[in-house]
Short mmCIF file of C-alpha atoms in Angstrom, two decimals:
data_model
loop_
_atom_site.label_atom_id
_atom_site.label_comp_id
_atom_site.label_asym_id
_atom_site.label_seq_id
_atom_site.Cartn_x
_atom_site.Cartn_y
_atom_site.Cartn_z
CA MET U 146 0.00 0.00 0.00
CA GLN U 147 1.14 3.52 -0.74
CA VAL U 148 0.17 6.72 1.00
CA GLN U 149 0.80 9.92 -0.91
CA ILE U 150 0.87 13.23 0.92
CA VAL U 151 0.04 15.91 -1.65
CA ALA U 152 0.90 19.33 -0.26
CA VAL U 153 0.78 22.78 -1.81
CA GLY U 154 4.09 24.48 -1.16
CA ASN U 155 7.74 23.95 -1.90
CA LYS U 156 11.08 25.37 -0.80
CA MET U 157 10.32 24.46 2.80
CA PRO U 158 12.58 25.43 5.69
CA HIS U 159 15.32 22.90 6.47
CA TRP U 160 13.63 21.81 9.71
CA VAL U 161 10.43 20.90 7.80
CA VAL U 162 12.28 18.84 5.21
CA GLU U 163 14.33 17.07 7.89
CA GLY U 164 11.33 16.48 10.16
CA CYS U 165 9.16 15.09 7.40
CA ASN U 166 11.94 12.93 5.95
CA GLU U 167 12.77 11.55 9.39
CA TYR U 168 9.38 9.83 9.53
CA LEU U 169 8.95 9.02 5.85
CA ARG U 170 12.19 7.01 5.78
CA ARG U 171 11.00 4.83 8.68
CA PHE U 172 8.10 3.22 6.81
CA PRO U 173 8.61 -0.29 5.40
CA SER U 174 8.30 -1.08 1.71
CA ASP U 175 4.84 -2.60 2.18
CA PHE U 176 3.52 0.70 3.61
CA GLN U 177 5.25 3.41 1.62
CA VAL U 178 4.55 7.03 2.40
CA LYS U 179 5.78 9.69 0.00
CA LEU U 180 5.43 13.43 -0.32
CA THR U 181 4.35 15.15 -3.53
CA GLU U 182 4.87 18.90 -3.49
CA ILE U 183 2.69 21.18 -5.58
CA ALA U 184 4.33 24.48 -6.45
CA PRO U 185 2.22 27.30 -5.08
CA LEU U 186 1.02 29.97 -7.48
CA LYS U 187 2.37 33.48 -7.09
CA ARG U 188 0.33 35.74 -4.83
CA THR U 189 0.31 39.51 -5.13
CA LYS U 190 -1.85 42.27 -3.67
CA SER U 191 -4.11 42.08 -6.71
CA SER U 192 -4.26 38.28 -6.97
CA ASN U 193 -7.61 36.56 -7.22
CA LEU U 194 -7.13 34.21 -4.25
CA ASN U 195 -10.19 32.13 -5.07
CA LYS U 196 -8.84 31.45 -8.57
CA ILE U 197 -5.45 30.56 -7.08
CA LYS U 198 -7.15 28.09 -4.72
CA ILE U 199 -9.06 26.54 -7.61
CA ASP U 200 -5.93 26.27 -9.78
CA GLU U 201 -3.83 24.78 -6.96
CA GLY U 202 -6.64 22.32 -6.26
CA TYR U 203 -6.62 21.27 -9.90
CA LYS U 204 -2.85 20.67 -9.69
CA CYS U 205 -3.35 18.57 -6.53
CA LEU U 206 -5.98 16.42 -8.22
CA GLN U 207 -3.77 16.00 -11.30
CA ALA U 208 -0.98 14.67 -9.05
CA ILE U 209 -3.00 11.71 -7.76
CA GLU U 210 -3.98 8.46 -9.40
CA PRO U 211 -7.71 8.39 -10.22
CA SER U 212 -8.16 5.11 -8.35
CA ASN U 213 -6.71 6.43 -5.08
CA LYS U 214 -8.86 7.02 -2.01
CA VAL U 215 -8.64 10.76 -1.35
CA ILE U 216 -8.60 12.27 2.13
CA ALA U 217 -8.71 16.02 2.62
CA LEU U 218 -6.93 17.56 5.58
CA GLU U 219 -8.89 20.53 6.80
CA VAL U 220 -9.89 22.22 10.02
CA LYS U 221 -13.56 21.25 9.63
CA GLY U 222 -12.78 17.56 9.14
CA ASN U 223 -13.10 14.76 11.68
CA ALA U 224 -10.60 14.61 14.51
CA TRP U 225 -8.96 11.21 14.91
CA THR U 226 -7.07 9.84 17.88
CA THR U 227 -3.98 7.78 17.19
CA ALA U 228 -6.03 4.63 17.78
CA LYS U 229 -8.67 5.84 15.31
CA LEU U 230 -6.00 6.64 12.72
CA ALA U 231 -4.52 3.16 13.24
CA GLN U 232 -8.00 1.73 12.63
CA GLN U 233 -8.28 3.88 9.49
CA ILE U 234 -4.95 2.46 8.26
CA GLU U 235 -6.25 -1.06 8.73
CA ASN U 236 -9.44 -0.11 6.85
CA TRP U 237 -7.37 1.42 4.05
CA LYS U 238 -5.37 -1.79 3.72
CA MET U 239 -8.57 -3.82 3.47
CA ASP U 240 -9.96 -1.39 0.88
CA GLY U 241 -7.07 -2.25 -1.44
CA ARG U 242 -6.57 1.23 -2.85
CA ASN U 243 -3.67 3.59 -2.36
CA ILE U 244 -4.31 6.74 -0.35
CA SER U 245 -3.79 10.40 -1.24
CA LEU U 246 -3.86 12.93 1.59
CA LEU U 247 -4.44 16.50 0.39
CA ILE U 248 -2.97 19.52 2.17
CA GLY U 249 -4.02 22.82 0.63
CA GLY U 250 -2.22 26.12 0.38
CA PRO U 251 -2.78 29.26 2.49
CA GLU U 252 -6.38 29.57 1.26
CA GLY U 253 -7.13 25.92 1.96
CA LEU U 254 -8.43 23.25 -0.40
CA SER U 255 -10.61 23.93 -3.42
CA ASP U 256 -14.20 22.75 -3.56
CA ALA U 257 -13.12 20.19 -6.19
CA CYS U 258 -10.63 18.68 -3.73
CA ARG U 259 -13.22 18.58 -0.96
CA GLU U 260 -15.75 16.92 -3.25
CA LYS U 261 -13.23 14.30 -4.45
CA ALA U 262 -12.33 13.44 -0.85
CA GLU U 263 -14.04 10.42 0.69
CA LEU U 264 -12.91 11.46 4.16
CA HIS U 265 -12.10 14.80 5.79
CA TRP U 266 -9.46 14.70 8.53
CA SER U 267 -8.74 17.51 10.99
CA LEU U 268 -5.45 17.49 12.84
CA SER U 269 -6.65 20.22 15.17
CA PRO U 270 -9.31 22.91 15.48
CA LEU U 271 -6.37 25.33 15.28
CA THR U 272 -5.20 26.66 11.94
CA LEU U 273 -1.70 25.22 11.66
CA PRO U 274 1.18 26.51 9.55
CA HIS U 275 1.13 24.48 6.36
CA PRO U 276 4.81 23.46 6.58
CA MET U 277 4.21 22.11 10.09
CA VAL U 278 1.23 20.06 8.90
CA ARG U 279 3.58 17.91 6.79
CA VAL U 280 5.67 17.02 9.82
CA ILE U 281 2.62 16.36 12.00
CA VAL U 282 0.94 14.16 9.36
CA SER U 283 4.14 12.19 8.76
CA GLU U 284 4.63 11.57 12.46
CA ALA U 285 0.95 10.77 13.06
CA LEU U 286 0.98 8.22 10.24
CA TYR U 287 4.15 6.63 11.56
CA ARG U 288 2.78 6.49 15.12
CA ALA U 289 -0.51 4.96 13.96
CA TRP U 290 1.27 2.49 11.66
CA SER U 291 3.55 1.47 14.56
CA LEU U 292 0.45 0.82 16.66
CA THR U 293 -0.89 -1.55 13.98
CA GLN U 294 2.43 -3.42 14.07
CA ASN U 295 2.79 -3.59 17.87
CA HIS U 296 5.97 -1.59 17.40
CA PRO U 297 7.24 0.04 20.60
CA TYR U 298 7.28 3.59 19.14
CA HIS U 299 3.75 4.36 20.37
CA ARG U 300 3.20 4.45 24.09
CA GLU U 301 -0.06 5.57 25.70
#
């Protein structure tokens, strides 16, 4: 099974790249997690932010395989505990499809991304910095995966 994290934004600070890579490299070959970066569109004072959100959403959807199960990360999604995320991972494995997790840009995800998503996941009711979301998602996936494997990483 493969999990693809599709995130708007590139040229991340060193600590983000290192933090995300630290967890991504820990996954075994039968549960691969990879990051796909979508270059953000240029924003100016006169930019049409709604159009930018729509265009970035289109680029996100183009980056995923049509057969993948899509999960949108957004504030208004469902909050999952680590145990619930571990249960989701087991469900995803049984489903047989690869997973694409969508992280929008500063304006969030487009309506097209939200509509394509079968699930909506909220990491927190707080609005988090988008670079930090990558690190949190990577760690949360690793922690939940380790729980499914009885790996000692997760302790309650």
